[in-house]
XYZ file of C-alpha atoms in Angstrom:
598
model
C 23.406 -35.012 -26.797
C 23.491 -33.949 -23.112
C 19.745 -33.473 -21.551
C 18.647 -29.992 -20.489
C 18.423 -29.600 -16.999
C 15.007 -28.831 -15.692
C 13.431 -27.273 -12.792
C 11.273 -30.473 -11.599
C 7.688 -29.292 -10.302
C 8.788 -30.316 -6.523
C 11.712 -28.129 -6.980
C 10.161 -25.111 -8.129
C 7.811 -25.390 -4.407
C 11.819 -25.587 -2.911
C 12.885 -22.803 -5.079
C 9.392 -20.827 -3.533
C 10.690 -21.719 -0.034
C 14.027 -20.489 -0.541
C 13.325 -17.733 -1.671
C 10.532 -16.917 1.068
C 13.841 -18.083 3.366
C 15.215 -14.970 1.484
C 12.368 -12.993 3.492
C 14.593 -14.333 7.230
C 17.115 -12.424 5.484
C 15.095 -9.363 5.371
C 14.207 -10.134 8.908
C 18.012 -10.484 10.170
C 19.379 -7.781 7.978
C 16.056 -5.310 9.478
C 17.731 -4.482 12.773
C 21.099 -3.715 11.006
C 19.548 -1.410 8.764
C 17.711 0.311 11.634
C 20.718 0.585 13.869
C 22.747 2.290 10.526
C 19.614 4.783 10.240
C 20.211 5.414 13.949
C 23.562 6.262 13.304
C 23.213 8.213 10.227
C 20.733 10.273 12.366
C 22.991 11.233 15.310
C 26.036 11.535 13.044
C 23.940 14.080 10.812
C 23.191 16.650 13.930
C 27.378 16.841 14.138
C 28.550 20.317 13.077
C 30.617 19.019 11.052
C 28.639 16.707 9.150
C 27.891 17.457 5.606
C 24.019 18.407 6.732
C 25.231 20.609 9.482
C 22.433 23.242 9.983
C 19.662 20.973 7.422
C 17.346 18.711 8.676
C 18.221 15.518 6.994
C 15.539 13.154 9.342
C 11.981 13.613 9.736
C 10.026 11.873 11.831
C 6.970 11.434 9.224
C 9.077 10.690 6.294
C 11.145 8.277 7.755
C 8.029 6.731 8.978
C 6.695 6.778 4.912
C 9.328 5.422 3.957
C 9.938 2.409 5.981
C 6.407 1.773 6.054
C 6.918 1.952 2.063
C 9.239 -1.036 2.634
C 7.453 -2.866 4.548
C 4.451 -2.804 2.486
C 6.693 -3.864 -0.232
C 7.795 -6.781 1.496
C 4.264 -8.495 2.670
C 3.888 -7.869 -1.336
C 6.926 -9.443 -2.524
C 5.401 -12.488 -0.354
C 1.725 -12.488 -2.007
C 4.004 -11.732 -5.992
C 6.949 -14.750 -5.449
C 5.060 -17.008 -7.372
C 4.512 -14.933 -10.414
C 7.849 -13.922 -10.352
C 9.927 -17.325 -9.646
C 7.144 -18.901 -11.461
C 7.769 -17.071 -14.978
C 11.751 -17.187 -14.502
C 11.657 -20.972 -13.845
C 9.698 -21.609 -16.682
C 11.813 -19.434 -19.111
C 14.497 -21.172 -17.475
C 13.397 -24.959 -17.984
C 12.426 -24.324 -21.915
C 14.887 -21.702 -22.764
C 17.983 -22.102 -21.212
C 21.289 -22.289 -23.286
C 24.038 -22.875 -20.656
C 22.444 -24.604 -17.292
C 24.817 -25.872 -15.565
C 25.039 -25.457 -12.026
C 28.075 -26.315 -11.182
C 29.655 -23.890 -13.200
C 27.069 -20.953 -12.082
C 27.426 -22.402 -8.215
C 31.475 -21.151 -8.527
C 32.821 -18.063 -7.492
C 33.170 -16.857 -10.588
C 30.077 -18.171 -11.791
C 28.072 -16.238 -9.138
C 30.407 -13.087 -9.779
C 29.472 -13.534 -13.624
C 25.395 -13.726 -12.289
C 26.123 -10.862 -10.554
C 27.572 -8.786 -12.870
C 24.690 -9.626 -15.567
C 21.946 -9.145 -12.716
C 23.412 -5.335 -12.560
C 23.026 -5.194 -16.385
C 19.845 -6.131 -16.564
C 19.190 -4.032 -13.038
C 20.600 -0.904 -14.945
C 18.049 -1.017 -18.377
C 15.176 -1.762 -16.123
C 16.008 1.114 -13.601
C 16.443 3.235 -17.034
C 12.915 1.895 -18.265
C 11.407 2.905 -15.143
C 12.139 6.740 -15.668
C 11.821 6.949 -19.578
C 8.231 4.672 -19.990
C 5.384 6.046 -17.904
C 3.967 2.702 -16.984
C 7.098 1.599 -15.411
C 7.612 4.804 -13.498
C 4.390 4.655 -12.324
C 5.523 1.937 -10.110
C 9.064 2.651 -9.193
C 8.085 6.468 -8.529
C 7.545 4.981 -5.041
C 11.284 5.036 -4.765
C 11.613 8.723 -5.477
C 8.932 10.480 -3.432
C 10.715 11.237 0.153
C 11.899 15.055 -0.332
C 14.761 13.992 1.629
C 17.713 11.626 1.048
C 18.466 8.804 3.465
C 18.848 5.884 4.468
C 16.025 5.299 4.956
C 14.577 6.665 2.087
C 16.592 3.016 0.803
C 14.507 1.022 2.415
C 11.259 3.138 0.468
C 10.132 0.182 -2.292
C 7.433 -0.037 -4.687
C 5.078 -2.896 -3.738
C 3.819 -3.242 -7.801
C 7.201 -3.851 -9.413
C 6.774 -7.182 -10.035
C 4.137 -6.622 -12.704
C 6.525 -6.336 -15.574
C 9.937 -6.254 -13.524
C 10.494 -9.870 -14.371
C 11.145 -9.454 -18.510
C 13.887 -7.550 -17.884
C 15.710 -10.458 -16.133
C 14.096 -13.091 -18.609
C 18.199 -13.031 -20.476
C 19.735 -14.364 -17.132
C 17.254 -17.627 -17.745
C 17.773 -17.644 -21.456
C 21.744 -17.277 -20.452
C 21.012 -20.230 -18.134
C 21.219 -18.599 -14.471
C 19.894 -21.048 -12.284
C 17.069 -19.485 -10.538
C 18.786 -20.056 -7.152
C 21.383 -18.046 -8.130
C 19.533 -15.105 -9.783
C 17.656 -15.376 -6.196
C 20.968 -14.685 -4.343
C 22.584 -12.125 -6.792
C 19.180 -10.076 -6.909
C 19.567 -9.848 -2.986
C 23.405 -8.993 -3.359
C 22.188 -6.390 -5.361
C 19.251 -5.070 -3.267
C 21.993 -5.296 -0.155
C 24.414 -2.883 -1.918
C 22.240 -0.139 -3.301
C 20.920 0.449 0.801
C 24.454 2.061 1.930
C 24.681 4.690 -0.699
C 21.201 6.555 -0.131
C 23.107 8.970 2.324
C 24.319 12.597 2.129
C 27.106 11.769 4.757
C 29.572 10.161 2.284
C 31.083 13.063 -0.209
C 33.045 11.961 -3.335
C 35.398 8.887 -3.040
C 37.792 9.379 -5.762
C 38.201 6.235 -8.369
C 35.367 4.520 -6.273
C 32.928 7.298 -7.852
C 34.054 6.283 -11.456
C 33.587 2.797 -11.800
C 30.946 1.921 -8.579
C 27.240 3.213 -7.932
C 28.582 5.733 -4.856
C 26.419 8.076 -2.736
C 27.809 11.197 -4.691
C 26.310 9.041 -7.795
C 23.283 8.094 -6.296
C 22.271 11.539 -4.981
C 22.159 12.938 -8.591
C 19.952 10.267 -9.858
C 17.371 11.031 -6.860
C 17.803 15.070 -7.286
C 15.553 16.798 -9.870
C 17.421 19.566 -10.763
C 17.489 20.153 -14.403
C 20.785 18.454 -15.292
C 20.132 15.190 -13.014
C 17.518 13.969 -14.574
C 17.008 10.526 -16.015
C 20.666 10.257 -14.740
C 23.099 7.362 -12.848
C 20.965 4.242 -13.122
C 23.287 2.039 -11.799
C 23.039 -0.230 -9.027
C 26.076 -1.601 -7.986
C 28.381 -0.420 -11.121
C 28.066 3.171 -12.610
C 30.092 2.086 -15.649
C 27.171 1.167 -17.019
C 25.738 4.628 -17.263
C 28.894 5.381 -18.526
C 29.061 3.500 -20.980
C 25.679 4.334 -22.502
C 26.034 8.098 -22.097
C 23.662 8.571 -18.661
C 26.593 9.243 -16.675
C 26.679 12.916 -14.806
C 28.624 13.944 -11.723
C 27.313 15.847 -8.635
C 28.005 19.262 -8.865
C 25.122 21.737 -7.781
C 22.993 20.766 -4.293
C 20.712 18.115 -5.279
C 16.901 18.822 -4.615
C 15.473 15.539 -4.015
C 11.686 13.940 -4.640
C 9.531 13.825 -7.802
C 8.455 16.626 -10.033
C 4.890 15.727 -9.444
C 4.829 15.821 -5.111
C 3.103 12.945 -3.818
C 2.247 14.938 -1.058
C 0.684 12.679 1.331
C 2.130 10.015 4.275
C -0.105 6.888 2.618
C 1.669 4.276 1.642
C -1.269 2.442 -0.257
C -1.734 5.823 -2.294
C 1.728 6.322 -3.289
C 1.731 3.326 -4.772
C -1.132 4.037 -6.908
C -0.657 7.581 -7.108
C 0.612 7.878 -10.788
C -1.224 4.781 -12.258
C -4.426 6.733 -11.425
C -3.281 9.733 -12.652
C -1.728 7.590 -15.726
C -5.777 6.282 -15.945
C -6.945 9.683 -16.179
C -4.766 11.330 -18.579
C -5.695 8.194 -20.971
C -9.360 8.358 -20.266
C -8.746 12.641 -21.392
C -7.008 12.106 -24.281
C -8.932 13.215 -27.565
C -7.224 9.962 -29.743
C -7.239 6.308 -29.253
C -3.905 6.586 -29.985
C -2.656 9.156 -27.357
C -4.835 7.341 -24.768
C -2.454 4.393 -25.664
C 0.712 6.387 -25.851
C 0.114 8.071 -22.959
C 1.359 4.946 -20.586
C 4.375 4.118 -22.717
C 5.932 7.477 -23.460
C 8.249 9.269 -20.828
C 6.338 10.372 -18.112
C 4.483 13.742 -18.191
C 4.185 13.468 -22.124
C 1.324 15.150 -23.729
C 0.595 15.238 -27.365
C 0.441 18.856 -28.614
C -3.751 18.644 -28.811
C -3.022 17.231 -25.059
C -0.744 20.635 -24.081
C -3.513 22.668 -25.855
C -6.587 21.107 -23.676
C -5.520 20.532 -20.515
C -1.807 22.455 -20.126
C 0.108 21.602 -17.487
C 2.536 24.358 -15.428
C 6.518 23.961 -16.227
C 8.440 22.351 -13.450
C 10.817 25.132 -11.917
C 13.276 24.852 -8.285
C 11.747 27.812 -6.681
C 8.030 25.672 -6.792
C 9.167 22.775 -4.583
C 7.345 22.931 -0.942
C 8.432 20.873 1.511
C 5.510 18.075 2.615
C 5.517 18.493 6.505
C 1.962 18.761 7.814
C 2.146 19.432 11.983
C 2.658 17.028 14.322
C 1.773 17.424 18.242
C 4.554 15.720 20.628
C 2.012 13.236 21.643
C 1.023 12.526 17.760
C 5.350 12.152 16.906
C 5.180 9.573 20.006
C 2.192 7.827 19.200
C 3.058 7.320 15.022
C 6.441 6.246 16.759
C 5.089 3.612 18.988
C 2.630 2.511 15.643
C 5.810 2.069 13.829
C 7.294 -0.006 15.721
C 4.508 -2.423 16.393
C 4.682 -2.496 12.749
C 7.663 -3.630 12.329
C 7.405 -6.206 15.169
C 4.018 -6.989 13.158
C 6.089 -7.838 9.614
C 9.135 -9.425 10.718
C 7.302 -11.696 12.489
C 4.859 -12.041 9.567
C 8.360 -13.024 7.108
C 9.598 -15.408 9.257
C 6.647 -17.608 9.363
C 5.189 -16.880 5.600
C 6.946 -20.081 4.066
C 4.807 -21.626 6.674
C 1.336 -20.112 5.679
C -0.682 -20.863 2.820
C -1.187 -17.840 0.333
C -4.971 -17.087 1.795
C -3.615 -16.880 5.122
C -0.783 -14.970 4.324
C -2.420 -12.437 1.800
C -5.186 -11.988 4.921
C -2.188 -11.240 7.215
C -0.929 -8.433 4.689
C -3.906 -6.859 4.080
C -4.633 -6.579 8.596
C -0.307 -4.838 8.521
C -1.210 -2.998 5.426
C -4.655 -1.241 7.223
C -2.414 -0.594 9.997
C -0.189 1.436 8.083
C -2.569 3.094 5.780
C -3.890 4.045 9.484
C -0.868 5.659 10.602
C 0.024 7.164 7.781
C -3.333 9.311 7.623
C -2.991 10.029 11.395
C 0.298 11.829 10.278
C -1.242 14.029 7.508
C -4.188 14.509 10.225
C -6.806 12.361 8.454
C -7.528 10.620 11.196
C -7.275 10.881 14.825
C -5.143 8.278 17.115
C -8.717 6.815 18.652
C -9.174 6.058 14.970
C -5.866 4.230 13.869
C -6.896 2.349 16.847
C -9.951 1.417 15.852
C -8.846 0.254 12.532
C -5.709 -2.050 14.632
C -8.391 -3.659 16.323
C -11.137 -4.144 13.541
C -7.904 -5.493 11.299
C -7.185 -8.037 14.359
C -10.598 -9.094 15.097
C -11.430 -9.851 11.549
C -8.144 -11.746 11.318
C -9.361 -13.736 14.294
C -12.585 -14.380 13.274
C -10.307 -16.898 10.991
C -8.969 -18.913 13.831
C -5.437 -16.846 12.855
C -5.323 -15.773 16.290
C -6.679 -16.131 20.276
C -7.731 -12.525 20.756
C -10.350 -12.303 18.724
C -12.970 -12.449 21.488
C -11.016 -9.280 22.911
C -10.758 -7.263 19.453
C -14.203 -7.727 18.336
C -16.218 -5.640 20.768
C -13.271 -3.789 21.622
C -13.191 -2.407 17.937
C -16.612 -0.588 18.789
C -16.075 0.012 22.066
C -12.781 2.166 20.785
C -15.558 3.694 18.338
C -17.881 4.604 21.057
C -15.033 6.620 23.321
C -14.051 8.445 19.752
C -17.092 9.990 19.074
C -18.139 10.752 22.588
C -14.163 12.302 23.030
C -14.982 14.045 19.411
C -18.070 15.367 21.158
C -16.810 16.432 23.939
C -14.127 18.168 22.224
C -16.352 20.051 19.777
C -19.161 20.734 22.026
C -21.283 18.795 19.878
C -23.449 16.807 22.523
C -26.441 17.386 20.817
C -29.386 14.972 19.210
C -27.313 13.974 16.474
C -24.312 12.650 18.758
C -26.839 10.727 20.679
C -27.932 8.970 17.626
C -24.667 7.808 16.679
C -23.670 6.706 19.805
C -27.128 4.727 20.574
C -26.534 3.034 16.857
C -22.829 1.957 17.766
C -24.018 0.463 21.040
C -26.655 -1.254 19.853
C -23.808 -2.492 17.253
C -21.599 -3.591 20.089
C -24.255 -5.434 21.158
C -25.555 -7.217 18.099
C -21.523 -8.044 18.020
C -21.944 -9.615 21.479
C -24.367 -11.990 21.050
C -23.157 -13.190 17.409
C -20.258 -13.747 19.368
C -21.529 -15.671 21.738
C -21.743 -19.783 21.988
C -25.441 -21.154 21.208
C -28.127 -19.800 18.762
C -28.038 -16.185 19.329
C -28.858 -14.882 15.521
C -32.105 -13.381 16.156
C -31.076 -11.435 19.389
C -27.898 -10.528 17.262
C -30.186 -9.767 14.507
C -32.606 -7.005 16.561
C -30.030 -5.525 18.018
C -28.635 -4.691 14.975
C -32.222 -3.605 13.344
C -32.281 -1.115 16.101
C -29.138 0.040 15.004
C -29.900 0.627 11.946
C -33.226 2.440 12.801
C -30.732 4.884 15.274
C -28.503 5.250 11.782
C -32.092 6.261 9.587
C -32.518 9.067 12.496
C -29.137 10.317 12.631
C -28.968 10.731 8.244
C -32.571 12.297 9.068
C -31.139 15.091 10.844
C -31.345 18.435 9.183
C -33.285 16.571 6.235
C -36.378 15.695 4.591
C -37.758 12.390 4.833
C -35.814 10.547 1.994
C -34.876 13.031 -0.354
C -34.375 11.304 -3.180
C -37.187 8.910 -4.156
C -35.320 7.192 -7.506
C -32.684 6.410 -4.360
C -35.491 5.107 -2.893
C -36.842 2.915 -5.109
C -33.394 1.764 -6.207
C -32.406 0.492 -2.643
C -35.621 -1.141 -1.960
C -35.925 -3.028 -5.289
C -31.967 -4.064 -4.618
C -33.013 -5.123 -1.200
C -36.017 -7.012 -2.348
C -34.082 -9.032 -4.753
C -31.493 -10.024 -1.929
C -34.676 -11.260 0.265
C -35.951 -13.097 -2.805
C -32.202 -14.758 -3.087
C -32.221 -16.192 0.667
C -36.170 -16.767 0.366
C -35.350 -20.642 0.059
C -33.218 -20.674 2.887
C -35.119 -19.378 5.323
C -37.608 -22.167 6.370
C -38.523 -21.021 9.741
C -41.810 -17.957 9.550
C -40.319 -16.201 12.042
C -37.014 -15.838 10.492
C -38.484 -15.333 7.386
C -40.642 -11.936 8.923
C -37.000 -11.116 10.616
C -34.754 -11.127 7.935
C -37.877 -9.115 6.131
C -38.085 -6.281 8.723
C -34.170 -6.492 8.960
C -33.718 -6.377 4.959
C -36.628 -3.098 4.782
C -34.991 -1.518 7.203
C -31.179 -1.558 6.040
C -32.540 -0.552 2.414
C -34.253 2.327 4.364
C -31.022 3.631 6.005
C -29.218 3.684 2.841
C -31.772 5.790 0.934
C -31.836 7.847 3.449
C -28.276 7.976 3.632
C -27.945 8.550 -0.313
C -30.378 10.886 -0.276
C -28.815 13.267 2.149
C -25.552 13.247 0.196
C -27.442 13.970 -3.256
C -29.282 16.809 -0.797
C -25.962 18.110 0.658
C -24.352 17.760 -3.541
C -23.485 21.379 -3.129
C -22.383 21.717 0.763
C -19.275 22.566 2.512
C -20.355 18.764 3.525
C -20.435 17.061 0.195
C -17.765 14.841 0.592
C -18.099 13.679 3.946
C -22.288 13.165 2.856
C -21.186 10.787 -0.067
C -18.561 8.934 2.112
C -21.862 8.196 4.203
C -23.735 6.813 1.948
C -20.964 4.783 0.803
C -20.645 3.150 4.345
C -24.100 2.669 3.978
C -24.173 0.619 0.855
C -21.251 -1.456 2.086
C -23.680 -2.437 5.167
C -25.910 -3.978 2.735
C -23.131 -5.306 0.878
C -22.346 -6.844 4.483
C -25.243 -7.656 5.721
C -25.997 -9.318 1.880
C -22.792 -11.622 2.520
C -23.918 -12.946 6.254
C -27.249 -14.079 4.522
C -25.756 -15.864 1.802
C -23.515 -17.411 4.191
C -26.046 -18.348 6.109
C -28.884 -19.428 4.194
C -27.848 -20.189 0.495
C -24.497 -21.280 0.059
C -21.396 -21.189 2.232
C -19.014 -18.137 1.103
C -14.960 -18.749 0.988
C -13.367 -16.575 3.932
C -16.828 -15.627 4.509
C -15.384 -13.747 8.307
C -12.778 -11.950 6.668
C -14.824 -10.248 3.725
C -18.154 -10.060 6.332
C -15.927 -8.569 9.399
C -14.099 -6.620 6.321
C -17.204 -4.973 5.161
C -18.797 -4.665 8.212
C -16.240 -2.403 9.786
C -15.568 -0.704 6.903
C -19.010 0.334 6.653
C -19.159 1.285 10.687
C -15.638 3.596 10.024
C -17.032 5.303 6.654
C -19.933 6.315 8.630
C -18.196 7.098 12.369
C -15.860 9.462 10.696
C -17.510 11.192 8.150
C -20.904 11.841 9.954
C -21.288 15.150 11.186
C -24.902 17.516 10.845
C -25.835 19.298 8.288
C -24.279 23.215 8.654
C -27.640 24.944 8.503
């Protein structure tokens, strides 16, 4: 009997490479895409296209959307492994037919392909009948308008439980080179038909995923629902009766509006709201059912407890918070670094090992979050810009890069012009400005000298105690002296257990009264910073109070990770989750601080 092919161990790193090669793909096929958008754009303000009069392109959804795909390519970097990983080894121990030299043929691949579509079409249906797997390919269906580039919008958590749907092709014996190529065939195909400027083709419509077919699967008008799954062939969905022709205007998005320009949250968006329905329901078992039944399912105890409004046309709001000219420009110009920022990223990832590369991801991924809130007006430009530079000094601080010398105190000096601009803007000059901008430059300095070659810790280590005593001032204002005294206790006692931790470590008596007066007063600014929130619990300034205190508690959590570093036991990527906390921290508190409204 004739040996089963395997995937050897060696081959399976090649088979990771290739398909990370699959990535310079991405990376060639990018600009084509763009230039097609650019196209579809001028060709849609024609009076006699078929949007004549509509506004097909905006600015901040196109921006969403492409950022959408972007994030789900640094993803599909960090995921290869699970996925590859789980088809190679259904492959190697399942596999009835391997032979690559039939599969390598024309026909062979055109057979792949064919299958890949099959499997393509009852995973696409799964992902709109089971909750769980809607929750991540809802991503697809958010934009309110229909595109192309609302092709390029991907979900960045498919990979989860996309792969069992493709586990026949390895059972079949598809070599996982060629389900690598045929998925991409596939992924290349379904970008032309997200468009509006392509009416009905005739015999093309009836056998082929079209644009006509395609715009009633992304509409939610009553009778295109859960329709047209296919991805390259719509026979398919006719076939097994989910077949229905475009005939009314299609209304495009989701039932449930994401409502929001972040590409981080709209990937979570339903699996949160998923978590909570489950953690509401009255029964273990309609917590369970909850994720696998179609989405929006409630048990009739559910309906009765917590009903939920009926979906109707006339209730859909377009998403479109206002945009200054200089805001369009600036989210423009973001956008584009961004791109520059991920191609570049997927042409050297087969080069990087996964650390590196999953640090890389997360720096593009802030940047986007960034810009993203800057177009709902979450955050203002000085801010994105502060967040750019505290992703690329903390991906410096890993020897990824030459500037981060440049990025580190430039992060805080961007911080300082904010809130003095914010100030200026507001009229708020008073005491409590002062405060925050005395504890960020005493920051910027404690950066300086930790930055610095030589033994600069305790100079970096004052300046920093100072500004923490300017942050116990500023949470002062328009407050008691510690308000809550279980906060205080709490804080102190966590803070006294750290100092007992790095006790051991600390050898010098000097150091050891430093990192004493440094650990009291850090557990002092975030009582006081807890306090004030649970003080402020029924403000206008709630929110913004907690989001404070947060920060606050990450600065221990911060500050907690330099000492361990330091004095007990080196800490893997200790820069990136110190720099990571640390500016975190400094961003919770720069945005959300504001005094108290008397």
């Amino acid at each position: 009997m004739r040996a089963r092919p395997r995937v050897a161990p060696h081959f399976t790193k090649r088979l990771l490479c290739e398909n990370t090669n699959m990535s310079k793909v991405i990376v060639f096929a990018t600009p084509v895409f763009l230039l097609l958008i650019a196209l579809e754009l001028l060709w849609s303000r024609r009076s006699n296209s078929r949007t004549a009069g509509q506004t097909p392109y905006r600015l901040n959804d196109a921006v969403n959307s492409i950022s959408l795909g972007m994030l789900s390519q640094l993803t599909g970097v960090l995921s290869k492994l699970l996925s590859i990983g789980i088809y190679v080894l259904a492959f190697n121990t399942l596999a009835l037919y391997p032979r690559l030299e039939f599969w390598s043929t024309w026909y062979g691949v055109l057979l792949a392909l064919v299958f890949y579509d099959f499997c393509y079409y009852w995973l696409h249906r799964a992902g709109h009948v089971v909750a769980l797997f809607w929750a991540a390919h809802v991503v697809h269906h958010q934009s309110q308008h229909y595109n192309l580039s609302t092709a390029l919008r991907q979900t960045s958590s498919g990979f989860l439980f996309g792969w069992m749907f493709y586990l026949p092709m390895a059972l079949a014996g598809v070599p996982p080179v060629v389900f690598g190529t045929v998925a991409l065939i596939d992924l290349l195909y379904q970008f032309w038909v997200h468009t509006e400027q392509v009416g009905k083709l005739g015999w093309f419509d009836r056998v082929f995923c079209s644009p006509s077919n395609h715009r009633v699967h992304h509409a939610v008008n009553d009778g295109y629902i859960d329709k047209n799954y296919g991805g390259i062939l719509i026979l398919w969905d006719r076939l097994f009766g989910t077949f229905k022709e475009e005939a009314e205007p299609c209304v495009y998005g989701t039932r449930g509006a994401l409502n929001s320009w972040d590409p981080l949250w709209a990937n979570v968006d339903v699996y949160w709201a998923l978590a909570k329905e489950s953690w509401r329901a009255p029964g273990w078992g309609d917590k369970l059912r909850v994720w696998f039944k179609p989405p929006g399912w409630q048990s009739a105890e559910m309906a009765r407890l917590y009903p939920k409004p009926a979906f109707t046309l006339e209730s859909v709001t377009t998403y479109n918070p206002p945009l200054t000219t200089t805001q369009q420009w600036f989210a423009g110009l973001q956008f584009v670094l961004a791109i520059a920022a991920v191609l570049a990223f997927l042409w050297h990832a087969d080069t990087m090992p996964f650390s590196e590369a999953a640090i890389w991801c997360t720096a593009i991924a802030a940047g986007l979050w960034a810009t993203g809130h800057c177009m709902q007006g979450k955050l203002s430009m000085l801010e994105v810009l502060v967040v750019e530079s505290a992703a690329l000094a903390t991906v410096g601080a890993l020897g990824l890069m030459d500037g981060y010398m440049v990025f580190k105190p430039l992060t805080m000096m961007i911080a300082i012009v904010f809130v003095a601009a914010r100030a200026y803007s507001t009229r708020a000059t008073g005491r409590f400005t002062i405060l925050l901008l005395a504890a960020l430059v005493f920051s910027l300095i404690g950066d300086v000298f930790l930055m610095l070659p030589g033994n600069y810790f305790i100079p970096g280590l004052a300046s920093f105690l100072v500004a923490h005593l300017f942050y116990i001032a500023l949470f002062r204002q328009g407050q008691r002296w510690f308000p809550s005294k279980r906060a205080l206790v709490g804080v102190l006692a966590v803070g006294a257990t750290m100092y007992g931790i790095v006790w051991g470590g600390l050898g010098d008596p000097i150091l050891k009264i430093a990192v004493a007066a440094y650990v009291c007063v850090i557990s002092l600014m975030a009582a006081q910073a807890i306090g004030r929130a649970m003080a402020q619990a029924d403000s206008d300034d709630a929110a913004a109070a907690r989001w404070v205190a947060m920060g606050a508690c990450v600065f221990m959590v911060s500050d907690s990770l330099i000492a361990i570093n330091k004095f007990v036991t080196p800490v893997a990527l200790s820069s990136f989750w110190i720099l990571a906390t640390y500016y975190c921290a400094q961003m919770l508190i720069v945005h959300n601080a504001r005094m108290a409204k008397a």
